[in-house]
Amino acid sequence: MACAFCTLPASRIVLENEVAVAFGDIYPVTAGHSLVIPRRHVVDYWGLADEERQACHDLLVQLKERIVRADPSVTGFNIGLNAGRSAGQTIFHCHYHFIPRRDGDVADPRGGIRYVMPGNGNYHLGHRPSPG
């Protein structure tokens, strides 16, 4: 089966460099949700070469500048990677999720990515998950 990211149409690419590309997520969780990937097919973050990590980082910086210039309501970002099936990865070509955030987009954003494990985001309320 062909990799959806390796066969990405050029028309979807919004930013690129020699080693990586950025494009809009087809199932965005917020306006501007983008993905950044290495051009080389590599399964996850742990397979990236240093040059690929840097190239992806460079595109994240450029995306941030582009998004905040176009939409001043953006006041923060989540950057996430899923590495492995148990971490939620469904397309096995390394990809960074770059998710613009706006004040008030959720009632209480504290905890951010800690919410990937239900009930663990509210650490600021004194919540301590039971061990094991």
Short mmCIF file of C-alpha atoms in Angstrom, two decimals:
data_model
loop_
_atom_site.label_atom_id
_atom_site.label_comp_id
_atom_site.label_asym_id
_atom_site.label_seq_id
_atom_site.Cartn_x
_atom_site.Cartn_y
_atom_site.Cartn_z
CA MET A 1 0.00 0.00 0.00
CA ALA A 2 1.38 3.42 -0.99
CA CYS A 3 2.19 5.94 1.71
CA ALA A 4 -0.30 8.83 1.66
CA PHE A 5 2.48 11.31 2.44
CA CYS A 6 4.96 9.95 -0.10
CA THR A 7 2.32 10.43 -2.81
CA LEU A 8 1.15 13.85 -1.59
CA PRO A 9 0.15 16.06 -4.53
CA ALA A 10 2.40 19.12 -4.93
CA SER A 11 -0.73 21.31 -4.87
CA ARG A 12 -1.19 20.49 -1.14
CA ILE A 13 2.27 21.79 -0.13
CA VAL A 14 2.26 25.24 1.49
CA LEU A 15 5.95 25.46 2.48
CA GLU A 16 8.96 23.39 1.59
CA ASN A 17 12.70 23.10 1.65
CA GLU A 18 15.03 20.51 0.13
CA VAL A 19 14.43 18.00 2.92
CA ALA A 20 10.89 18.58 4.25
CA VAL A 21 7.42 19.86 3.34
CA ALA A 22 4.46 21.41 5.16
CA PHE A 23 0.80 21.10 4.24
CA GLY A 24 -2.66 21.48 5.75
CA ASP A 25 -4.11 18.57 7.73
CA ILE A 26 -7.19 17.16 5.96
CA TYR A 27 -8.86 16.66 9.35
CA PRO A 28 -7.84 19.89 11.13
CA VAL A 29 -8.58 20.27 14.82
CA THR A 30 -8.25 24.07 14.49
CA ALA A 31 -8.00 26.49 11.58
CA GLY A 32 -4.42 26.37 10.32
CA HIS A 33 -3.64 22.86 11.64
CA SER A 34 -0.71 21.75 9.51
CA LEU A 35 1.62 18.79 9.15
CA VAL A 36 5.36 18.92 8.59
CA ILE A 37 7.08 15.84 7.19
CA PRO A 38 10.49 14.80 5.90
CA ARG A 39 10.51 14.10 2.17
CA ARG A 40 12.25 10.79 2.81
CA HIS A 41 9.94 8.02 3.95
CA VAL A 42 10.84 7.41 7.58
CA VAL A 43 8.39 5.73 9.95
CA ASP A 44 8.67 8.01 12.97
CA TYR A 45 10.68 10.67 14.78
CA TRP A 46 13.28 8.17 15.96
CA GLY A 47 14.31 7.41 12.39
CA LEU A 48 14.98 11.03 11.42
CA ALA A 49 18.49 12.15 10.55
CA ASP A 50 19.70 15.36 12.21
CA GLU A 51 19.35 17.21 8.89
CA GLU A 52 15.69 16.12 8.64
CA ARG A 53 14.91 17.21 12.21
CA GLN A 54 16.45 20.61 11.47
CA ALA A 55 14.61 20.96 8.14
CA CYS A 56 11.29 20.14 9.83
CA HIS A 57 12.08 22.62 12.62
CA ASP A 58 12.84 25.32 10.04
CA LEU A 59 9.42 24.77 8.44
CA LEU A 60 7.69 24.91 11.85
CA VAL A 61 9.29 28.33 12.44
CA GLN A 62 8.19 29.54 9.01
CA LEU A 63 4.65 28.22 9.55
CA LYS A 64 4.42 30.01 12.90
CA GLU A 65 5.45 33.31 11.33
CA ARG A 66 3.02 32.86 8.44
CA ILE A 67 0.09 31.88 10.67
CA VAL A 68 0.44 34.68 13.24
CA ARG A 69 0.89 37.24 10.46
CA ALA A 70 -2.31 36.03 8.73
CA ASP A 71 -4.35 35.46 11.91
CA PRO A 72 -3.61 37.67 14.94
CA SER A 73 -6.13 35.69 17.01
CA VAL A 74 -3.55 32.88 17.22
CA THR A 75 -1.87 33.16 20.63
CA GLY A 76 -0.24 29.74 21.03
CA PHE A 77 0.60 26.44 19.40
CA ASN A 78 0.70 22.73 20.14
CA ILE A 79 3.37 20.73 18.36
CA GLY A 80 2.98 16.98 18.54
CA LEU A 81 4.34 13.74 17.16
CA ASN A 82 2.81 10.30 17.44
CA ALA A 83 5.49 7.61 17.34
CA GLY A 84 4.08 4.10 17.13
CA ARG A 85 0.65 2.53 16.97
CA SER A 86 0.21 2.62 20.76
CA ALA A 87 0.88 6.38 20.68
CA GLY A 88 -1.90 6.88 18.13
CA GLN A 89 0.15 6.96 14.93
CA THR A 90 -2.00 5.94 11.97
CA ILE A 91 0.14 7.04 9.02
CA PHE A 92 3.58 5.52 9.36
CA HIS A 93 5.54 8.36 7.80
CA CYS A 94 6.94 10.70 10.44
CA HIS A 95 4.82 13.84 10.78
CA TYR A 96 4.68 16.77 13.15
CA HIS A 97 1.23 18.16 13.94
CA PHE A 98 1.35 21.96 14.21
CA ILE A 99 -1.86 23.19 15.81
CA PRO A 100 -2.59 26.91 16.21
CA ARG A 101 -4.40 27.84 19.42
CA ARG A 102 -6.53 30.83 20.29
CA ASP A 103 -7.54 32.29 23.63
CA GLY A 104 -10.86 30.73 24.57
CA ASP A 105 -10.76 27.84 22.05
CA VAL A 106 -11.28 25.54 25.05
CA ALA A 107 -12.53 26.44 28.51
CA ASP A 108 -9.26 25.60 30.30
CA PRO A 109 -6.24 24.78 28.12
CA ARG A 110 -3.90 24.09 31.05
CA GLY A 111 -2.43 20.63 30.78
CA GLY A 112 -2.25 20.78 26.97
CA ILE A 113 -0.92 17.54 25.55
CA ARG A 114 -1.22 15.81 28.92
CA TYR A 115 -4.84 15.17 27.91
CA VAL A 116 -3.73 12.38 25.55
CA MET A 117 -4.10 10.21 28.65
CA PRO A 118 -7.65 10.80 29.93
CA GLY A 119 -7.83 12.42 33.33
CA ASN A 120 -4.18 13.47 33.45
CA GLY A 121 -4.47 17.01 32.14
CA ASN A 122 -5.69 18.60 35.35
CA TYR A 123 -2.43 18.32 37.27
CA HIS A 124 -2.84 21.98 38.24
CA LEU A 125 -5.93 20.98 40.25
CA GLY A 126 -3.92 18.57 42.39
CA HIS A 127 -5.04 15.48 40.40
CA ARG A 128 -2.61 12.61 40.73
CA PRO A 129 -3.33 9.49 38.67
CA SER A 130 -3.06 6.22 40.53
CA PRO A 131 0.15 4.31 39.75
CA GLY A 132 -0.03 1.41 37.32
#
